[in-house]
Every structure is written in C-alpha cells, then in structure tokens.
Amino acid sequence: MIIAIVYLLLATVFVLFLALTLLILLPAIYIKVKLEPVKGVCKSDARLDGKVALVTGGNQGIGLETARELAARGATVVIACRDQVRSAQAIADITATTGNHNVVFKPLDLARFSSVRQFAEDFNNTYDRLDILVNNAGCGGLKCKLTGDGVDVVMQVNYFGPFLLTNLLLDKLKASQPSRIVIVSSCLHHFGKFRVSDMHLPLEQGIKNQILMYSRSKLCDVLWTKALAKRLPEGVTVNSLHPGFVRTDIFKRLPPSAMKVLDFVIDMFSFKTPKEGAQTTLHLCLAEELENVTGKYFMECAEAGYSSLADDDNLVEAVWDNSIKLTS
C-alpha cells in the first residue's frame, strides 16, 4: 500500500513537471521558430548630442544596453530604477565604455504611484527637455498579489506605472518635438486576455497565472500604444515592440523548477544576448525613417503583426479610460 502511494506521488510530480515544461517550452518553440526567424539590427548612425533620453530599468539587461548605446551617441541619459547600487555600477560601466559622463541615476519604483509622481516632478524640474522616453522596465514570474495601490504587481510595474509616468512627462515630450516614446512589450501579448473592469486585479496563484498576468500586462502595452498615438500631436510618436527572447533576470522569481525549464529553452534555441535584444528598441529610438511612424508594433527592427484585440477601438478606448481612472 505504501509503495503504491509512493509511486502515485512520483507519477503526480512527473506529470506536473511535464505540464510545466510544455507550458513554457511549446510557446517558446513556436515563437522562436515562427516569429523570430532572424535577429534584427539597428542600422541608424544618428547622433543624439544635446538630447535627453530616459530609460526605465536602464541598470541591467536590455535597458543597460539601450542606455549604453544612447550614451555612446552623445545623449544625456537618465537611468530610472529602484536599485541605486546596481545603477552606480551600470553608470560606471557605461561611462568607461562610451566616455560619456552625462549619465545619471534617478530613483523610480513603478510599483508605487507615489514614487512615479515624485520622479516625474523631479525630472520635470531638473530637465528642460525629453527627446526619448524608453519604457523598458518590467517584471515577470512574480506571485499574483496587490501593491499598496490595489493593483496586481506585474500589471503595475509593466503597464500602469509606465502609463502614469508617460502621462506626467507628456508636456516635456511635446515641448521637445520631434520626440519619441518607446514601449517594450512582448510577443507574449498575443496570449493576453482580460475584462476591462478587473484588468488591474491579480489572478489566483499558480505558475500558469503568473505567465498569463505577464501576457496581460504586455497586451495592455500594445493597446496603450494605439490609444496614446491617437492623442499625441504631430512630432511626438509612440511605438511598442517585442525585443526577442533574451537571457535576462526578468523571470528570476519563478520557482526553481520553472527556471530550469526556461534556462533549458534559452540554451537550446540560442536566445538573444541583452545587446541583441536592445536592437529593436534602438531602432525605434533612432531610425530616421520612423520619425513620423506612430501607433505601431515592431519586432526584429521591422513592423510586425499584433493581437487582433488591438484593432478593437472600443476595447482600446475602454482600457485607456479605465487606466486614467486607476492612475488618477
């Protein structure tokens, strides 16, 4: 009897592990093979002397490589994130590799609306222009839970926080035109779904729902891009993108078993380095041919297809209205 129970438990564990593997592996294989056939490269040689760029999450991963390249082209770069120590290390690295000493850190916690407002006030009082805003910071793999503002933590960091930040910096962007807003989304937005009335609320606990919340937040980024583009004056553009599957720390809080599966997938398919993952972001920041392109979604430095939900104008407007309400 005891042996039978042990075998049953082992079988259950195996089935759960297999299900977890398939949950992560199959979408990754599909996306890598079907949606990422090549690695795009930003070919612009534009200079940014005299311009100001703001990169959220610019102290690591894709954000660090984005900040580095913008600094290399002469921009004053503001790195906005929580970790001051890591940011200091990133700034020292950027300065050493680019020779640009106009790279600064300003504290920002996207999981707290009060921090976003304080950051925006400080930025607006410090700088007389903002030419490029890169909403790069994000998180994934977190347990579904509410922030102090009553919003799911992944939704707040990946969507509502950047939404509020951008709105608070719009006057500066308008005064600096031509200016650009770049929103780092993900092709996983294709798997996102929600009801507008409870889009800010967490799902029940579980790895599957953690991934679904990430997909939801990235879908909202695409919908937001469409809504914001309709409201911006000529000379200010906004576009979103999928950076590719990159080896970064964004899902580091997944359970160890899930991380092992994810690492296996990354190694198997030679996913991108952070520098490679930053190329589409840089393309949207720099490419001369995109000066008047707005409201689009890009992948591998080229315009790409997005979820059909983003073509639902009623949904796009409902999400915008609800987001304004939740961040007011």
Tab-separated table of C-alpha atoms in Angstrom:
chain	number	residue	atom	x	y	z
A	1	MET	CA	0.000	0.000	0.000
A	2	ILE	CA	2.780	2.419	0.960
A	3	ILE	CA	4.734	1.561	-2.184
A	4	ALA	CA	1.652	2.234	-4.299
A	5	ILE	CA	1.202	5.638	-2.675
A	6	VAL	CA	4.860	6.488	-3.286
A	7	TYR	CA	4.551	5.522	-6.961
A	8	LEU	CA	1.389	7.599	-7.226
A	9	LEU	CA	3.114	10.633	-5.744
A	10	LEU	CA	6.093	10.213	-8.062
A	11	ALA	CA	3.787	9.918	-11.050
A	12	THR	CA	1.932	13.046	-9.986
A	13	VAL	CA	5.170	15.002	-9.638
A	14	PHE	CA	6.291	13.803	-13.064
A	15	VAL	CA	3.011	14.835	-14.687
A	16	LEU	CA	3.164	18.273	-13.073
A	17	PHE	CA	6.758	18.755	-14.199
A	18	LEU	CA	5.857	17.640	-17.723
A	19	ALA	CA	2.918	20.051	-17.807
A	20	LEU	CA	5.152	22.887	-16.603
A	21	THR	CA	7.735	22.030	-19.248
A	22	LEU	CA	5.145	22.064	-22.017
A	23	LEU	CA	3.632	25.313	-20.711
A	24	ILE	CA	6.947	27.083	-21.154
A	25	LEU	CA	8.516	25.070	-23.960
A	26	LEU	CA	5.789	24.913	-26.600
A	27	PRO	CA	5.012	28.658	-26.817
A	28	ALA	CA	8.740	29.398	-26.787
A	29	ILE	CA	9.434	26.976	-29.642
A	30	TYR	CA	6.567	28.395	-31.696
A	31	ILE	CA	7.632	31.980	-31.149
A	32	LYS	CA	11.294	31.303	-31.802
A	33	VAL	CA	10.741	29.320	-34.998
A	34	LYS	CA	7.761	31.188	-36.446
A	35	LEU	CA	8.132	34.726	-35.177
A	36	GLU	CA	11.889	35.198	-34.752
A	37	PRO	CA	13.463	33.805	-37.925
A	38	VAL	CA	16.225	36.460	-37.939
A	39	LYS	CA	17.854	38.849	-35.497
A	40	GLY	CA	17.254	42.454	-36.493
A	41	VAL	CA	19.978	45.063	-36.118
A	42	CYS	CA	19.575	48.815	-35.714
A	43	LYS	CA	21.394	50.374	-38.667
A	44	SER	CA	20.915	54.042	-37.828
A	45	ASP	CA	24.035	56.134	-37.296
A	46	ALA	CA	22.101	59.087	-35.820
A	47	ARG	CA	23.797	61.230	-33.177
A	48	LEU	CA	21.999	62.449	-30.049
A	49	ASP	CA	24.224	65.311	-28.917
A	50	GLY	CA	22.251	67.819	-26.855
A	51	LYS	CA	19.317	65.456	-26.424
A	52	VAL	CA	17.949	63.867	-23.242
A	53	ALA	CA	16.899	60.220	-23.054
A	54	LEU	CA	15.160	58.484	-20.155
A	55	VAL	CA	15.429	54.703	-19.833
A	56	THR	CA	13.474	52.915	-17.107
A	57	GLY	CA	15.211	49.786	-15.881
A	58	GLY	CA	18.402	51.031	-17.506
A	59	ASN	CA	20.728	49.419	-14.985
A	60	GLN	CA	20.629	45.857	-16.337
A	61	GLY	CA	19.779	43.658	-19.304
A	62	ILE	CA	18.183	45.228	-22.362
A	63	GLY	CA	17.788	48.548	-20.571
A	64	LEU	CA	21.500	48.756	-19.794
A	65	GLU	CA	22.456	48.077	-23.405
A	66	THR	CA	19.893	50.622	-24.593
A	67	ALA	CA	21.255	53.257	-22.208
A	68	ARG	CA	24.815	52.441	-23.252
A	69	GLU	CA	24.115	52.947	-26.963
A	70	LEU	CA	22.177	56.173	-26.421
A	71	ALA	CA	25.063	57.470	-24.313
A	72	ALA	CA	27.554	56.414	-26.987
A	73	ARG	CA	25.670	58.646	-29.417
A	74	GLY	CA	26.050	61.682	-27.183
A	75	ALA	CA	22.751	61.840	-25.287
A	76	THR	CA	22.314	62.794	-21.667
A	77	VAL	CA	20.886	59.547	-20.302
A	78	VAL	CA	18.758	59.266	-17.181
A	79	ILE	CA	18.556	55.759	-15.735
A	80	ALA	CA	15.372	55.343	-13.696
A	81	CYS	CA	15.031	52.340	-11.388
A	82	ARG	CA	14.974	51.244	-7.748
A	83	ASP	CA	18.466	49.853	-7.171
A	84	GLN	CA	20.925	52.691	-6.626
A	85	VAL	CA	23.930	50.412	-6.096
A	86	ARG	CA	23.376	48.465	-9.298
A	87	SER	CA	22.696	51.710	-11.133
A	88	ALA	CA	26.001	53.165	-9.954
A	89	GLN	CA	27.763	50.097	-11.314
A	90	ALA	CA	25.885	50.417	-14.607
A	91	ILE	CA	26.748	54.107	-14.930
A	92	ALA	CA	30.428	53.404	-14.252
A	93	ASP	CA	30.329	50.709	-16.931
A	94	ILE	CA	28.597	52.973	-19.461
A	95	THR	CA	30.966	55.858	-18.773
A	96	ALA	CA	34.004	53.607	-19.148
A	97	THR	CA	32.833	52.156	-22.460
A	98	THR	CA	31.428	55.330	-24.058
A	99	GLY	CA	33.358	58.210	-22.494
A	100	ASN	CA	30.030	59.953	-21.830
A	101	HIS	CA	29.832	61.332	-18.291
A	102	ASN	CA	26.291	62.666	-18.717
A	103	VAL	CA	24.645	59.503	-17.412
A	104	VAL	CA	22.725	59.848	-14.161
A	105	PHE	CA	20.531	57.796	-11.846
A	106	LYS	CA	17.166	58.856	-10.502
A	107	PRO	CA	15.152	56.613	-8.162
A	108	LEU	CA	11.897	55.199	-9.501
A	109	ASP	CA	9.696	52.411	-8.170
A	110	LEU	CA	6.996	51.659	-10.726
A	111	ALA	CA	5.154	49.549	-8.141
A	112	ARG	CA	4.267	52.728	-6.226
A	113	PHE	CA	2.299	55.511	-7.894
A	114	SER	CA	3.647	57.965	-5.320
A	115	SER	CA	7.198	57.168	-6.466
A	116	VAL	CA	6.208	57.676	-10.105
A	117	ARG	CA	4.722	61.084	-9.313
A	118	GLN	CA	7.744	62.112	-7.265
A	119	PHE	CA	10.103	61.010	-10.035
A	120	ALA	CA	8.154	62.906	-12.703
A	121	GLU	CA	8.112	66.079	-10.607
A	122	ASP	CA	11.861	65.847	-10.034
A	123	PHE	CA	12.572	65.151	-13.709
A	124	ASN	CA	10.362	67.990	-14.931
A	125	ASN	CA	12.053	70.399	-12.534
A	126	THR	CA	15.560	69.253	-13.488
A	127	TYR	CA	15.478	68.955	-17.274
A	128	ASP	CA	14.179	71.375	-19.869
A	129	ARG	CA	13.618	68.680	-22.484
A	130	LEU	CA	12.920	64.979	-23.040
A	131	ASP	CA	13.643	63.659	-26.510
A	132	ILE	CA	13.406	59.907	-25.957
A	133	LEU	CA	11.412	58.028	-23.319
A	134	VAL	CA	12.053	54.286	-23.209
A	135	ASN	CA	9.557	52.411	-21.039
A	136	ASN	CA	11.778	49.371	-20.670
A	137	ALA	CA	11.465	48.305	-17.025
A	138	GLY	CA	9.373	45.229	-16.385
A	139	CYS	CA	8.938	42.170	-14.245
A	140	GLY	CA	7.576	38.664	-14.626
A	141	GLY	CA	7.201	35.443	-12.703
A	142	LEU	CA	6.003	37.202	-9.551
A	143	LYS	CA	3.289	35.723	-7.386
A	144	CYS	CA	-0.065	37.302	-8.117
A	145	LYS	CA	-0.534	39.938	-5.409
A	146	LEU	CA	-1.692	43.506	-4.901
A	147	THR	CA	0.548	46.530	-4.486
A	148	GLY	CA	-0.195	49.246	-1.962
A	149	ASP	CA	-2.183	50.968	-4.710
A	150	GLY	CA	-4.536	47.999	-5.030
A	151	VAL	CA	-3.172	46.806	-8.384
A	152	ASP	CA	-1.588	43.496	-9.344
A	153	VAL	CA	2.169	43.983	-9.019
A	154	VAL	CA	3.036	42.783	-12.536
A	155	MET	CA	0.303	44.925	-14.064
A	156	GLN	CA	1.501	47.967	-12.138
A	157	VAL	CA	5.201	47.601	-12.955
A	158	ASN	CA	4.698	46.621	-16.594
A	159	TYR	CA	1.732	48.782	-17.500
A	160	PHE	CA	0.034	51.138	-15.036
A	161	GLY	CA	3.289	52.603	-13.675
A	162	PRO	CA	4.706	53.373	-17.147
A	163	PHE	CA	1.270	54.644	-18.231
A	164	LEU	CA	1.236	57.175	-15.384
A	165	LEU	CA	4.891	58.104	-15.852
A	166	THR	CA	4.420	58.812	-19.548
A	167	ASN	CA	1.346	60.959	-18.961
A	168	LEU	CA	3.225	63.010	-16.368
A	169	LEU	CA	6.094	63.607	-18.813
A	170	LEU	CA	3.995	64.376	-21.895
A	171	ASP	CA	4.344	68.151	-21.648
A	172	LYS	CA	8.126	67.802	-21.667
A	173	LEU	CA	7.973	65.447	-24.660
A	174	LYS	CA	5.676	67.809	-26.556
A	175	ALA	CA	7.998	70.733	-25.879
A	176	SER	CA	10.956	68.745	-27.249
A	177	GLN	CA	9.476	67.504	-30.506
A	178	PRO	CA	10.388	65.686	-32.570
A	179	SER	CA	10.394	63.238	-29.662
A	180	ARG	CA	9.761	59.533	-29.289
A	181	ILE	CA	8.129	57.211	-26.773
A	182	VAL	CA	9.189	53.568	-26.936
A	183	ILE	CA	7.271	50.872	-25.056
A	184	VAL	CA	8.878	47.468	-24.565
A	185	SER	CA	6.081	44.912	-24.846
A	186	SER	CA	6.405	41.232	-25.800
A	187	CYS	CA	5.065	38.815	-28.380
A	188	LEU	CA	3.511	37.054	-25.395
A	189	HIS	CA	0.880	39.803	-25.578
A	190	HIS	CA	-0.810	37.528	-28.141
A	191	PHE	CA	-1.754	35.248	-25.218
A	192	GLY	CA	-3.180	38.084	-23.106
A	193	LYS	CA	-6.847	38.415	-22.239
A	194	PHE	CA	-8.900	40.176	-19.575
A	195	ARG	CA	-12.079	42.005	-18.692
A	196	VAL	CA	-11.596	45.750	-18.538
A	197	SER	CA	-13.457	46.016	-15.235
A	198	ASP	CA	-10.938	43.825	-13.403
A	199	MET	CA	-7.863	44.214	-15.605
A	200	HIS	CA	-5.895	45.538	-12.629
A	201	LEU	CA	-6.671	42.624	-10.315
A	202	PRO	CA	-4.484	39.530	-9.838
A	203	LEU	CA	-5.455	36.022	-10.848
A	204	GLU	CA	-5.311	33.068	-8.479
A	205	GLN	CA	-1.871	31.782	-7.520
A	206	GLY	CA	-0.049	29.415	-9.846
A	207	ILE	CA	2.732	29.429	-12.415
A	208	LYS	CA	0.273	29.433	-15.321
A	209	ASN	CA	-1.462	32.532	-13.982
A	210	GLN	CA	1.868	34.247	-13.341
A	211	ILE	CA	2.638	33.877	-17.050
A	212	LEU	CA	-0.888	34.955	-18.003
A	213	MET	CA	-0.555	38.123	-15.911
A	214	TYR	CA	2.667	38.946	-17.729
A	215	SER	CA	0.912	38.400	-21.075
A	216	ARG	CA	-1.978	40.595	-19.943
A	217	SER	CA	0.353	43.425	-18.988
A	218	LYS	CA	2.116	43.264	-22.336
A	219	LEU	CA	-1.195	43.239	-24.215
A	220	CYS	CA	-2.151	46.392	-22.334
A	221	ASP	CA	1.116	47.957	-23.504
A	222	VAL	CA	0.099	47.341	-27.130
A	223	LEU	CA	-3.420	48.686	-26.577
A	224	TRP	CA	-1.970	51.717	-24.800
A	225	THR	CA	0.338	52.378	-27.744
A	226	LYS	CA	-2.663	52.515	-30.063
A	227	ALA	CA	-4.665	54.792	-27.755
A	228	LEU	CA	-1.800	57.163	-26.988
A	229	ALA	CA	-0.829	57.538	-30.650
A	230	LYS	CA	-4.281	58.952	-31.396
A	231	ARG	CA	-3.857	61.577	-28.675
A	232	LEU	CA	-0.340	62.807	-29.413
A	233	PRO	CA	0.360	65.869	-31.555
A	234	GLU	CA	2.378	65.631	-34.738
A	235	GLY	CA	6.047	65.444	-33.828
A	236	VAL	CA	5.623	63.075	-30.883
A	237	THR	CA	5.477	59.373	-31.709
A	238	VAL	CA	4.869	56.210	-29.717
A	239	ASN	CA	5.576	52.645	-30.781
A	240	SER	CA	5.815	49.318	-28.973
A	241	LEU	CA	7.997	46.307	-29.616
A	242	HIS	CA	8.922	42.724	-28.902
A	243	PRO	CA	12.657	42.609	-28.056
A	244	GLY	CA	13.007	38.882	-28.635
A	245	PHE	CA	13.635	36.201	-26.058
A	246	VAL	CA	16.617	37.367	-24.094
A	247	ARG	CA	18.605	35.891	-21.233
A	248	THR	CA	17.819	38.436	-18.517
A	249	ASP	CA	16.672	38.359	-14.883
A	250	ILE	CA	13.055	39.296	-15.611
A	251	PHE	CA	11.687	35.857	-14.651
A	252	LYS	CA	14.197	35.162	-11.885
A	253	ARG	CA	11.422	34.851	-9.292
A	254	LEU	CA	9.813	31.858	-10.960
A	255	PRO	CA	10.064	28.622	-8.934
A	256	PRO	CA	13.426	26.817	-9.392
A	257	SER	CA	11.819	24.029	-11.426
A	258	ALA	CA	10.333	26.539	-13.861
A	259	MET	CA	13.635	28.409	-14.113
A	260	LYS	CA	15.439	25.181	-15.028
A	261	VAL	CA	12.973	24.606	-17.849
A	262	LEU	CA	13.315	28.212	-19.017
A	263	ASP	CA	17.121	28.039	-18.950
A	264	PHE	CA	16.947	24.805	-20.957
A	265	VAL	CA	14.794	26.503	-23.598
A	266	ILE	CA	17.097	29.527	-23.767
A	267	ASP	CA	20.188	27.347	-24.183
A	268	MET	CA	18.522	25.083	-26.755
A	269	PHE	CA	17.456	27.874	-29.065
A	270	SER	CA	20.382	30.268	-28.612
A	271	PHE	CA	18.185	33.126	-27.482
A	272	LYS	CA	19.486	36.664	-27.627
A	273	THR	CA	22.056	38.490	-25.584
A	274	PRO	CA	20.871	41.747	-23.978
A	275	LYS	CA	22.757	43.716	-26.649
A	276	GLU	CA	20.926	41.826	-29.394
A	277	GLY	CA	17.655	42.262	-27.522
A	278	ALA	CA	18.126	46.040	-27.434
A	279	GLN	CA	18.312	46.408	-31.219
A	280	THR	CA	14.609	46.927	-31.921
A	281	THR	CA	14.335	49.402	-29.050
A	282	LEU	CA	17.261	51.335	-30.506
A	283	HIS	CA	15.715	51.165	-33.970
A	284	LEU	CA	12.580	52.856	-32.630
A	285	CYS	CA	14.672	55.458	-30.796
A	286	LEU	CA	16.953	56.321	-33.686
A	287	ALA	CA	15.817	55.315	-37.165
A	288	GLU	CA	15.301	58.401	-39.314
A	289	GLU	CA	12.632	56.683	-41.410
A	290	LEU	CA	10.437	56.270	-38.310
A	291	GLU	CA	10.241	59.971	-37.469
A	292	ASN	CA	6.544	60.112	-38.388
A	293	VAL	CA	5.611	56.478	-37.692
A	294	THR	CA	3.375	56.057	-34.647
A	295	GLY	CA	0.994	53.583	-33.031
A	296	LYS	CA	2.781	50.559	-34.480
A	297	TYR	CA	4.252	47.330	-33.116
A	298	PHE	CA	7.742	46.180	-34.106
A	299	MET	CA	9.851	43.048	-33.943
A	300	GLU	CA	13.374	42.494	-35.282
A	301	CYS	CA	13.580	46.154	-36.361
A	302	ALA	CA	10.546	45.827	-38.625
A	303	GLU	CA	6.836	46.456	-38.248
A	304	ALA	CA	5.057	43.282	-37.136
A	305	GLY	CA	1.577	41.947	-36.577
A	306	TYR	CA	-0.072	42.409	-33.203
A	307	SER	CA	-3.052	40.883	-31.413
A	308	SER	CA	-6.367	41.437	-33.190
A	309	LEU	CA	-7.636	42.841	-29.884
A	310	ALA	CA	-5.625	45.985	-30.615
A	311	ASP	CA	-7.870	46.609	-33.637
A	312	ASP	CA	-10.928	46.752	-31.384
A	313	ASP	CA	-11.306	50.518	-30.971
A	314	ASN	CA	-13.930	50.110	-28.258
A	315	LEU	CA	-11.578	47.943	-26.216
A	316	VAL	CA	-8.641	50.288	-26.785
A	317	GLU	CA	-10.676	53.265	-25.568
A	318	ALA	CA	-12.152	51.357	-22.623
A	319	VAL	CA	-8.677	50.332	-21.457
A	320	TRP	CA	-7.471	53.928	-21.806
A	321	ASP	CA	-10.395	55.326	-19.817
A	322	ASN	CA	-10.014	52.715	-17.081
A	323	SER	CA	-6.264	53.327	-16.885
A	324	ILE	CA	-6.782	57.073	-16.493
A	325	LYS	CA	-9.253	56.379	-13.698
A	326	LEU	CA	-6.977	53.926	-11.878
A	327	THR	CA	-3.914	56.181	-12.023
A	328	SER	CA	-5.656	59.457	-11.114
